[in-house]
Tab-separated table of C-alpha atoms in Angstrom:
chain	number	residue	atom	x	y	z
A	51	MET	CA	-0.077	0.204	-0.234
A	52	SER	CA	1.415	3.940	-1.110
A	53	PHE	CA	1.732	6.390	1.382
A	54	TYR	CA	-0.566	7.932	-0.894
A	55	SER	CA	-3.598	5.044	-0.831
A	56	ILE	CA	-3.485	5.542	2.750
A	57	HIS	CA	-3.511	9.573	3.489
A	58	TYR	CA	-6.029	9.486	0.911
A	59	ALA	CA	-8.443	7.610	2.870
A	60	PHE	CA	-7.139	9.730	5.816
A	61	CYS	CA	-7.730	12.475	5.096
A	62	ASN	CA	-10.527	12.632	3.003
A	63	ASN	CA	-12.222	10.945	5.792
A	64	ASN	CA	-11.172	14.101	7.658
A	65	SER	CA	-12.528	16.202	4.556
A	66	ILE	CA	-9.074	17.349	3.958
A	67	PHE	CA	-6.660	16.303	0.778
A	68	SER	CA	-3.031	17.748	-0.197
A	69	TRP	CA	-0.585	16.104	-1.844
A	70	LYS	CA	3.240	16.449	-2.881
A	71	LYS	CA	4.947	14.573	-3.573
A	72	HIS	CA	4.369	10.975	-2.019
A	73	TYR	CA	3.684	13.474	1.322
A	74	SER	CA	-0.051	15.380	2.994
A	75	HIS	CA	1.050	17.417	5.004
A	76	PHE	CA	-1.605	17.393	8.022
A	77	LEU	CA	-2.819	19.643	10.334
A	78	ARG	CA	-1.174	18.585	13.960
A	79	GLY	CA	-3.330	16.630	16.211
A	80	ILE	CA	-5.383	14.341	13.034
A	81	SER	CA	-6.328	11.743	14.213
A	82	CYS	CA	-4.161	8.320	13.091
A	83	PRO	CA	-5.541	4.550	11.487
A	84	LYS	CA	-6.823	1.594	13.623
A	85	ASP	CA	-3.589	-0.539	13.330
A	86	CYS	CA	-1.148	2.168	13.228
A	87	TYR	CA	1.214	4.308	14.099
A	88	LEU	CA	2.198	7.410	14.240
A	89	VAL	CA	6.078	8.651	14.781
A	90	GLN	CA	7.933	12.148	14.812
A	91	SER	CA	9.194	12.537	11.160
A	92	PRO	CA	12.087	14.576	10.921
A	93	LYS	CA	10.323	16.238	7.048
A	94	LYS	CA	10.345	19.265	6.193
A	95	HIS	CA	7.029	19.448	4.354
A	96	CYS	CA	5.754	16.744	6.645
A	97	ALA	CA	4.554	17.562	10.524
A	98	LEU	CA	3.651	13.802	10.753
A	99	THR	CA	4.223	10.235	8.665
A	100	LEU	CA	1.943	8.223	8.596
A	101	LEU	CA	2.526	4.611	8.802
A	102	ALA	CA	0.618	1.344	8.520
A	103	GLN	CA	1.209	-2.077	9.795
A	104	SER	CA	-0.929	-4.643	9.567
A	105	ASP	CA	-1.900	-7.554	11.641
A	106	ASP	CA	0.884	-10.280	9.958
A	107	GLY	CA	3.457	-7.147	11.645
A	108	ALA	CA	3.941	-5.493	7.154
A	109	VAL	CA	3.681	-1.939	7.023
A	110	GLY	CA	0.274	-1.729	5.156
A	111	GLY	CA	-2.872	-1.812	6.087
A	112	ASP	CA	-6.351	-1.399	5.426
A	113	ALA	CA	-6.374	2.520	6.473
A	114	SER	CA	-11.167	2.969	6.578
A	115	ARG	CA	-10.645	-0.206	9.392
A	116	GLY	CA	-12.926	1.514	12.538
A	117	TYR	CA	-11.405	4.141	14.216
A	118	THR	CA	-9.020	6.810	15.110
A	119	ARG	CA	-6.714	8.390	17.657
A	120	ARG	CA	-4.534	10.812	18.595
A	121	LEU	CA	-1.416	9.584	20.211
A	122	SER	CA	-1.434	11.044	22.996
A	123	ASP	CA	-4.366	9.625	24.052
A	124	ALA	CA	-3.081	6.217	22.898
A	125	LEU	CA	-0.274	7.244	25.637
A	126	ARG	CA	-1.897	9.009	27.934
A	127	GLU	CA	-4.350	5.412	28.268
A	128	ARG	CA	-0.883	3.233	28.125
A	129	ASP	CA	0.041	5.362	31.029
A	130	ILE	CA	-3.000	5.309	33.068
A	131	GLU	CA	-3.310	1.031	32.441
A	132	ALA	CA	-0.009	0.770	33.308
A	133	LYS	CA	-0.750	3.187	36.753
A	134	LYS	CA	-4.095	0.597	37.658
A	135	GLU	CA	-1.869	-2.388	37.222
A	136	ARG	CA	0.168	-0.925	39.204
A	137	GLU	CA	-1.661	-0.285	41.996
A	138	GLU	CA	-3.238	-3.413	42.211
A	139	ASN	CA	-0.118	-4.994	42.331
A	140	GLU	CA	0.335	-3.175	45.465
A	141	ARG	CA	-2.752	-3.575	46.567
A	142	ARG	CA	-3.323	-6.542	46.348
A	143	LYS	CA	0.662	-7.301	48.386
A	144	GLU	CA	-0.494	-5.245	50.915
A	145	GLU	CA	-3.640	-7.567	52.321
A	146	GLN	CA	-1.599	-10.359	51.664
A	147	GLU	CA	1.177	-8.499	54.291
A	148	ARG	CA	-1.906	-7.201	56.695
A	149	ALA	CA	-3.316	-11.252	56.606
A	150	ARG	CA	-0.120	-12.702	56.991
A	151	MET	CA	0.796	-10.147	60.173
A	152	GLU	CA	-3.025	-10.517	61.566
A	153	LYS	CA	-2.204	-14.305	61.161
A	154	GLU	CA	1.215	-14.102	62.965
A	155	ARG	CA	-0.129	-11.967	65.636
A	156	LYS	CA	-2.959	-14.501	66.483
A	157	LYS	CA	-0.607	-17.058	66.309
A	158	HIS	CA	1.140	-14.870	69.468
A	159	LEU	CA	-2.169	-14.320	71.145
A	160	LEU	CA	-2.543	-18.246	71.666
A	161	LYS	CA	1.166	-18.920	72.893
A	162	GLU	CA	0.221	-16.091	75.381
A	163	ILE	CA	-3.025	-16.653	76.204
A	164	PRO	CA	-2.787	-19.685	79.568
A	165	ASP	CA	-4.588	-22.230	79.432
A	166	GLU	CA	-5.734	-20.991	82.952
A	167	THR	CA	-7.438	-18.442	82.021
A	168	GLN	CA	-11.263	-17.935	82.474
A	169	ALA	CA	-13.311	-16.340	80.148
A	170	GLY	CA	-16.480	-15.646	82.769
A	171	THR	CA	-19.611	-18.585	83.430
A	172	VAL	CA	-22.675	-19.359	80.743
A	173	ASP	CA	-25.175	-18.237	83.685
A	174	GLU	CA	-23.690	-14.624	83.704
A	175	TYR	CA	-24.381	-14.654	80.065
A	176	MET	CA	-27.650	-16.052	80.076
A	177	TYR	CA	-28.638	-14.050	82.843
A	178	LYS	CA	-26.956	-10.696	82.287
A	179	GLU	CA	-27.276	-9.690	78.307
A	180	GLY	CA	-31.292	-11.322	79.151
A	181	VAL	CA	-31.519	-14.481	77.294
A	182	SER	CA	-32.361	-16.987	79.467
A	183	GLU	CA	-35.272	-14.596	80.374
A	184	VAL	CA	-36.457	-14.678	76.783
A	185	LEU	CA	-35.869	-18.311	75.760
A	186	ASP	CA	-37.872	-18.738	79.379
A	187	SER	CA	-41.076	-17.337	78.006
A	188	LEU	CA	-40.775	-19.375	74.310
A	189	ASP	CA	-41.461	-21.920	76.831
A	190	VAL	CA	-44.127	-20.853	78.345
A	191	ASP	CA	-45.731	-19.050	74.570
A	192	LEU	CA	-44.994	-21.386	73.054
A	193	ILE	CA	-46.797	-24.874	73.619
A	194	GLY	CA	-45.443	-27.837	72.527
A	195	LEU	CA	-43.150	-27.651	70.054
A	196	LEU	CA	-40.451	-29.638	71.947
A	197	PRO	CA	-37.160	-28.504	68.308
A	198	VAL	CA	-38.021	-25.629	67.681
A	199	LYS	CA	-37.230	-24.873	71.016
A	200	ARG	CA	-34.828	-26.926	71.186
A	201	ARG	CA	-32.802	-25.759	68.471
A	202	VAL	CA	-32.891	-22.166	69.090
A	203	ARG	CA	-31.010	-22.692	72.308
A	204	GLU	CA	-28.405	-24.624	70.848
A	205	ILE	CA	-28.341	-21.119	68.714
A	206	ALA	CA	-28.335	-19.208	71.978
A	207	ALA	CA	-25.547	-21.523	72.832
A	208	LEU	CA	-24.096	-21.162	70.134
A	209	LEU	CA	-24.041	-17.385	70.118
A	210	VAL	CA	-22.778	-16.917	73.971
A	211	ILE	CA	-19.621	-19.570	72.934
A	212	ASP	CA	-18.643	-16.675	70.758
A	213	LYS	CA	-18.373	-13.883	73.477
A	214	LEU	CA	-16.908	-15.671	75.790
A	215	ARG	CA	-14.180	-16.686	72.936
A	216	ALA	CA	-14.373	-12.887	72.138
A	217	LYS	CA	-13.930	-11.814	75.611
A	218	ILE	CA	-10.195	-13.264	76.397
A	219	GLY	CA	-9.098	-12.947	72.552
A	220	LEU	CA	-9.358	-16.120	70.442
A	221	ASP	CA	-10.973	-16.040	66.999
A	222	THR	CA	-14.593	-15.887	66.396
A	223	ALA	CA	-16.419	-15.442	63.364
A	224	VAL	CA	-20.313	-14.151	62.425
A	225	PRO	CA	-22.265	-17.963	62.568
A	226	SER	CA	-24.918	-17.833	59.449
A	227	LEU	CA	-27.651	-16.978	61.507
A	228	HIS	CA	-30.078	-17.111	58.193
A	229	MET	CA	-32.597	-18.945	58.734
A	230	CYS	CA	-35.046	-21.049	57.109
A	231	PHE	CA	-38.583	-22.514	58.707
A	232	THR	CA	-40.935	-24.661	57.608
A	233	GLY	CA	-44.235	-26.302	58.368
A	234	SER	CA	-47.921	-26.036	58.813
A	235	PRO	CA	-49.630	-22.414	59.207
A	236	GLY	CA	-50.127	-21.155	62.367
A	237	THR	CA	-46.800	-23.514	64.067
A	238	GLY	CA	-45.493	-20.839	65.692
A	239	LYS	CA	-42.603	-20.113	63.398
A	240	THR	CA	-43.692	-15.642	63.387
A	241	THR	CA	-43.944	-15.961	66.939
A	242	VAL	CA	-40.304	-17.828	67.415
A	243	ALA	CA	-39.245	-15.523	64.701
A	244	MET	CA	-39.861	-12.884	66.619
A	245	ARG	CA	-38.656	-14.136	69.794
A	246	MET	CA	-34.366	-14.756	67.543
A	247	GLY	CA	-34.447	-11.484	67.246
A	248	GLN	CA	-34.771	-10.568	70.997
A	249	ILE	CA	-32.179	-13.137	71.784
A	250	LEU	CA	-29.905	-12.467	68.655
A	251	LYS	CA	-30.043	-7.879	69.766
A	252	LYS	CA	-29.561	-8.509	73.444
A	253	MET	CA	-26.480	-10.691	72.061
A	254	GLY	CA	-25.432	-8.430	70.181
A	255	TYR	CA	-25.785	-9.438	66.923
A	256	CYS	CA	-28.340	-7.170	66.652
A	257	ARG	CA	-29.159	-3.529	66.533
A	258	GLN	CA	-33.255	-3.107	67.501
A	259	GLY	CA	-34.523	-7.026	67.425
A	260	HIS	CA	-36.744	-6.019	65.388
A	261	LEU	CA	-38.934	-8.364	62.773
A	262	VAL	CA	-40.573	-7.520	59.604
A	263	VAL	CA	-42.728	-9.903	58.387
A	264	ALA	CA	-43.204	-8.995	54.387
A	265	THR	CA	-44.847	-11.639	51.146
A	266	ARG	CA	-44.174	-11.759	47.814
A	267	ASP	CA	-46.876	-8.388	47.003
A	268	ASP	CA	-44.412	-6.692	49.421
A	269	LEU	CA	-41.103	-7.615	47.965
A	270	VAL	CA	-42.774	-8.155	44.166
A	271	GLY	CA	-43.201	-4.986	41.418
A	272	GLN	CA	-46.226	-5.134	38.914
A	273	TYR	CA	-43.881	-3.827	35.565
A	274	VAL	CA	-40.415	-3.099	34.951
A	275	GLY	CA	-38.876	-1.350	37.483
A	276	HIS	CA	-40.748	-1.580	40.394
A	277	THR	CA	-39.908	-4.987	41.655
A	278	ALA	CA	-35.970	-2.825	42.870
A	279	PRO	CA	-37.313	-0.093	44.667
A	280	LYS	CA	-40.047	-1.833	47.075
A	281	THR	CA	-37.360	-4.880	47.350
A	282	LYS	CA	-34.387	-2.576	49.015
A	283	GLU	CA	-37.455	-0.676	50.149
A	284	VAL	CA	-38.645	-3.786	52.729
A	285	ILE	CA	-34.552	-4.929	53.451
A	286	LYS	CA	-34.604	-0.885	54.975
A	287	LYS	CA	-36.859	-1.524	57.315
A	288	ALA	CA	-35.818	-4.642	58.315
A	289	MET	CA	-32.225	-4.071	58.702
A	290	GLY	CA	-31.065	-3.774	62.417
A	291	GLY	CA	-32.888	-6.708	62.839
A	292	VAL	CA	-34.928	-9.699	61.805
A	293	LEU	CA	-36.397	-10.031	57.439
A	294	LEU	CA	-39.264	-12.753	57.865
A	295	ILE	CA	-40.816	-13.514	53.779
A	296	ASP	CA	-43.884	-15.872	54.246
A	297	GLU	CA	-44.628	-18.474	52.085
A	298	ALA	CA	-41.043	-17.380	50.035
A	299	TYR	CA	-41.855	-19.943	47.695
A	300	TYR	CA	-44.204	-17.483	45.327
A	301	LEU	CA	-41.523	-15.747	44.784
A	302	TYR	CA	-39.779	-17.745	41.616
A	303	ASN	CA	-42.412	-19.132	39.260
A	304	ALA	CA	-40.868	-21.436	37.285
A	305	ALA	CA	-43.824	-21.645	34.929
A	306	ASN	CA	-42.300	-17.111	33.532
A	307	GLU	CA	-39.077	-17.027	33.272
A	308	LYS	CA	-39.289	-13.280	33.303
A	309	ASP	CA	-40.996	-13.629	36.157
A	310	TYR	CA	-40.200	-10.054	38.069
A	311	GLY	CA	-39.908	-11.573	41.495
A	312	VAL	CA	-35.511	-13.198	40.634
A	313	GLU	CA	-34.869	-9.458	40.494
A	314	SER	CA	-36.229	-9.973	44.157
A	315	ILE	CA	-34.341	-13.219	44.695
A	316	GLU	CA	-31.465	-11.870	43.353
A	317	ILE	CA	-30.665	-7.847	45.656
A	318	LEU	CA	-31.675	-10.921	48.985
A	319	LEU	CA	-28.774	-13.761	47.566
A	320	ASN	CA	-26.629	-10.427	47.843
A	321	ILE	CA	-27.784	-9.080	50.717
A	322	MET	CA	-27.600	-11.419	52.855
A	323	GLU	CA	-24.195	-12.370	52.349
A	324	ASN	CA	-23.037	-9.116	52.456
A	325	ASN	CA	-24.859	-8.344	55.497
A	326	LYS	CA	-25.156	-11.093	57.301
A	327	ASP	CA	-24.358	-9.049	60.639
A	328	ASP	CA	-26.344	-6.704	60.567
A	329	LEU	CA	-30.102	-8.465	58.923
A	330	VAL	CA	-31.134	-11.689	59.526
A	331	VAL	CA	-33.364	-13.258	56.751
A	332	VAL	CA	-35.593	-16.291	58.048
A	333	LEU	CA	-37.831	-17.809	54.726
A	334	ALA	CA	-40.976	-19.091	55.951
A	335	GLY	CA	-43.104	-22.400	54.311
A	336	TYR	CA	-44.079	-25.981	53.263
A	337	GLU	CA	-41.970	-27.700	54.014
A	338	ASP	CA	-42.253	-29.404	50.284
A	339	LYS	CA	-42.828	-26.415	48.464
A	340	MET	CA	-39.633	-24.788	50.194
A	341	ASN	CA	-37.196	-27.499	48.816
A	342	LYS	CA	-38.748	-27.526	45.130
A	343	PHE	CA	-37.886	-23.650	46.215
A	344	PHE	CA	-33.957	-24.750	46.579
A	345	SER	CA	-33.911	-26.480	43.534
A	346	TYR	CA	-35.201	-23.922	41.886
A	347	ILE	CA	-32.426	-21.736	43.666
A	348	PRO	CA	-28.967	-23.229	44.666
A	349	GLY	CA	-27.465	-20.044	45.732
A	350	MET	CA	-30.505	-18.825	47.967
A	351	LYS	CA	-30.559	-22.710	49.950
A	352	SER	CA	-26.682	-22.631	50.795
A	353	ARG	CA	-26.978	-19.425	52.403
A	354	ILE	CA	-29.227	-21.057	55.154
A	355	GLY	CA	-27.437	-21.860	58.213
A	356	ASN	CA	-30.804	-23.257	60.091
A	357	HIS	CA	-32.923	-25.616	58.780
A	358	ILE	CA	-35.918	-25.567	61.404
A	359	THR	CA	-38.992	-27.529	61.663
A	360	PHE	CA	-41.966	-27.231	62.370
A	361	PRO	CA	-44.949	-30.506	63.875
A	362	ASP	CA	-47.931	-29.885	63.746
A	363	TYR	CA	-50.271	-29.973	67.122
A	364	GLU	CA	-51.454	-33.008	68.647
A	365	VAL	CA	-55.427	-32.784	69.717
A	366	ASP	CA	-53.743	-32.210	73.517
A	367	GLU	CA	-51.277	-28.876	73.329
A	368	LEU	CA	-54.136	-27.437	71.232
A	369	VAL	CA	-56.281	-27.330	73.735
A	370	GLU	CA	-53.436	-25.468	75.751
A	371	ILE	CA	-53.100	-23.085	72.923
A	372	ALA	CA	-56.643	-22.220	74.258
A	373	LYS	CA	-56.177	-22.444	77.742
A	374	LEU	CA	-53.711	-20.060	76.866
A	375	MET	CA	-54.234	-18.371	74.855
A	376	CYS	CA	-58.292	-16.907	77.731
A	377	LYS	CA	-56.141	-16.760	80.182
A	378	GLY	CA	-54.561	-14.179	78.260
A	379	LEU	CA	-58.174	-12.481	77.694
A	380	PHE	CA	-58.809	-13.157	81.657
A	381	TYR	CA	-61.672	-16.242	80.416
A	382	ASP	CA	-61.301	-19.894	82.025
A	383	ILE	CA	-62.670	-22.455	79.785
A	384	GLU	CA	-65.116	-25.072	82.457
A	385	PRO	CA	-64.023	-27.643	82.439
A	386	ASP	CA	-66.630	-29.431	80.607
A	387	ALA	CA	-65.891	-26.787	78.040
A	388	GLU	CA	-63.264	-28.202	77.503
A	389	VAL	CA	-64.051	-31.861	76.145
A	390	VAL	CA	-66.528	-29.658	74.030
A	391	LEU	CA	-63.385	-28.628	72.441
A	392	LYS	CA	-60.867	-31.260	72.550
A	393	GLU	CA	-64.020	-32.693	70.470
A	394	TYR	CA	-64.367	-29.458	68.142
A	395	LEU	CA	-60.693	-29.985	67.017
A	396	ARG	CA	-59.787	-33.435	66.471
A	397	LYS	CA	-62.454	-32.891	64.134
A	398	ARG	CA	-61.389	-30.032	62.562
A	399	MET	CA	-57.704	-32.343	62.759
A	400	ALA	CA	-59.328	-34.114	59.485
A	401	MET	CA	-60.867	-30.885	57.321
A	402	PRO	CA	-59.135	-29.127	54.741
A	403	TYR	CA	-58.316	-25.783	55.820
A	404	PHE	CA	-56.335	-26.165	59.065
A	405	SER	CA	-54.316	-24.091	60.368
A	406	ASN	CA	-53.323	-25.528	64.477
A	407	ALA	CA	-53.460	-22.400	66.560
A	408	ARG	CA	-54.774	-20.503	63.733
A	409	THR	CA	-58.205	-22.274	64.508
A	410	VAL	CA	-57.706	-22.574	68.220
A	411	ARG	CA	-57.866	-18.716	67.360
A	412	ASN	CA	-60.942	-18.338	65.501
A	413	ALA	CA	-62.547	-21.707	67.900
A	414	VAL	CA	-62.011	-19.036	71.055
A	415	ASP	CA	-62.652	-16.047	69.253
A	416	ARG	CA	-66.071	-17.697	68.569
A	417	ALA	CA	-66.695	-18.604	71.710
A	418	ARG	CA	-66.023	-14.990	73.325
A	419	MET	CA	-69.096	-14.180	70.593
A	420	ARG	CA	-71.604	-16.772	71.442
A	421	ALA	CA	-71.118	-16.251	75.596
A	422	ALA	CA	-71.077	-12.180	75.374
A	423	VAL	CA	-75.272	-12.992	73.025
A	424	ARG	CA	-75.605	-15.581	75.561
A	425	ILE	CA	-74.916	-13.159	78.294
A	426	PHE	CA	-76.969	-10.360	76.948
A	427	ASN	CA	-79.926	-12.638	75.721
A	428	GLU	CA	-79.251	-13.137	79.161
A	429	LYS	CA	-79.671	-10.765	81.625
A	430	ILE	CA	-82.659	-8.451	79.630
A	431	ALA	CA	-84.542	-10.959	80.204
A	432	SER	CA	-87.599	-9.508	82.087
A	433	SER	CA	-87.250	-12.970	84.737
A	434	SER	CA	-83.572	-11.281	85.345
A	435	ASP	CA	-82.176	-8.212	87.274
A	436	GLY	CA	-80.016	-7.185	85.006
A	437	LEU	CA	-76.390	-7.503	86.761
A	438	VAL	CA	-73.605	-8.903	85.217
A	439	SER	CA	-71.757	-10.439	87.948
A	440	ARG	CA	-66.769	-11.351	87.433
A	441	ARG	CA	-67.467	-14.700	87.561
A	442	GLU	CA	-69.790	-14.340	84.420
A	443	LEU	CA	-67.729	-12.355	82.262
A	444	ARG	CA	-65.035	-14.351	83.016
A	445	ILE	CA	-66.524	-18.060	83.019
A	446	LEU	CA	-66.650	-20.166	79.462
A	447	LYS	CA	-69.077	-22.932	78.556
A	448	PRO	CA	-70.240	-25.993	77.094
A	449	GLU	CA	-72.076	-24.453	74.309
A	450	ASP	CA	-69.954	-21.012	74.364
A	451	PHE	CA	-68.595	-23.762	71.919
A	452	VAL	CA	-68.945	-24.473	68.615
A	453	SER	CA	-69.160	-28.456	68.755
A	454	ALA	CA	-68.658	-31.684	66.517
A	455	LYS	CA	-71.839	-32.204	65.573
A	456	GLU	CA	-72.472	-29.330	64.711
A	457	LEU	CA	-68.910	-28.610	62.227
A	458	GLU	CA	-70.403	-31.643	61.577
A	459	ALA	CA	-73.745	-30.906	60.006
A	460	ARG	CA	-71.517	-27.716	57.561
A	461	GLY	CA	-70.264	-30.476	55.937
A	462	GLU	CA	-66.788	-31.892	56.078
A	463	THR	CA	-64.914	-28.999	53.410
A	464	ALA	CA	-66.946	-25.402	55.765
A	465	ILE	CA	-64.954	-22.946	55.960
A	466	VAL	CA	-66.920	-21.527	58.864
A	467	GLU	CA	-65.488	-21.685	62.456
């Protein structure tokens, strides 16, 4: 390729053309084609001499290929890239040196600490920090659920021992506290999540220890660009506490690849990894559906350190829950009424839409209403003096509860409690 053809293609692109004895009078600062080099020329008539180099290293090439750039820009970019590379190498060396020094410091510290050094007692942390109080309230507030309570105590034990280790300088790391609660509705998942938040706050693993409950509707938007702000807003509210996502498997819709729930999941995964010391995420739902959800999103399961299964209540436990609810409302259930309630619950457990403690709460609320109607009708009767005693206001009688016969008469698919 002659200098003339190169110069012609170059100058024509810039609406400039001049030619004289194989040399062009280039204006200083004119760009050169890609794969070409500008070199200072001692020629009298040329500010710059253009040489084109092909891919195989021979002089030549097509000047019309691709973009153009100035020599000064190319040199500046090269200097910037070299500087970045030097800075990255220096940063990597500094990190390696800091890691080495920290490792040496820990080794020295371990040698200096006698084995007989006392870090304190477990009871001191359990009572001083108030963890024991929260665990005791969990026993009072929740009937049964022994496997769940045992796992909560195990987590509390880990946190207490980590505190003792840190007290004498032993290395410790924040454990993965993200959890998955699986079980039927009404088995106490929300209550346990609330208590876990209180424990984590008392142990210093959460700033506030509050509980934020969310579902798909709270996290996923309806149009492009709507999901990220909604998810981030919920996360912002939950920071420093516990975020419970109920029925988390609805975040992912396997039938729709363009479903906006995927964006919400990606944000949650990032937060769970980078902010695990300031936010505990609890995913809740049915066990089979949660397992299927994890099969679609393996990154989510790997970030969950604690899987807790909530079993369904037995009928005797449900009666105890009803008595506990009534006690909190200053009601007393007569012994005969307990028998009616127990038969009702046994029948109700075999029917659709049964929700454990929620069904019990509905039964108690209906009994309270029936008791109010009973007392009202009795006191407005002409034979009554209209006075209501304290005992009458507190007692729930057998006729106040829906019986198993009434429930059976409504049909097997009756939704009304």
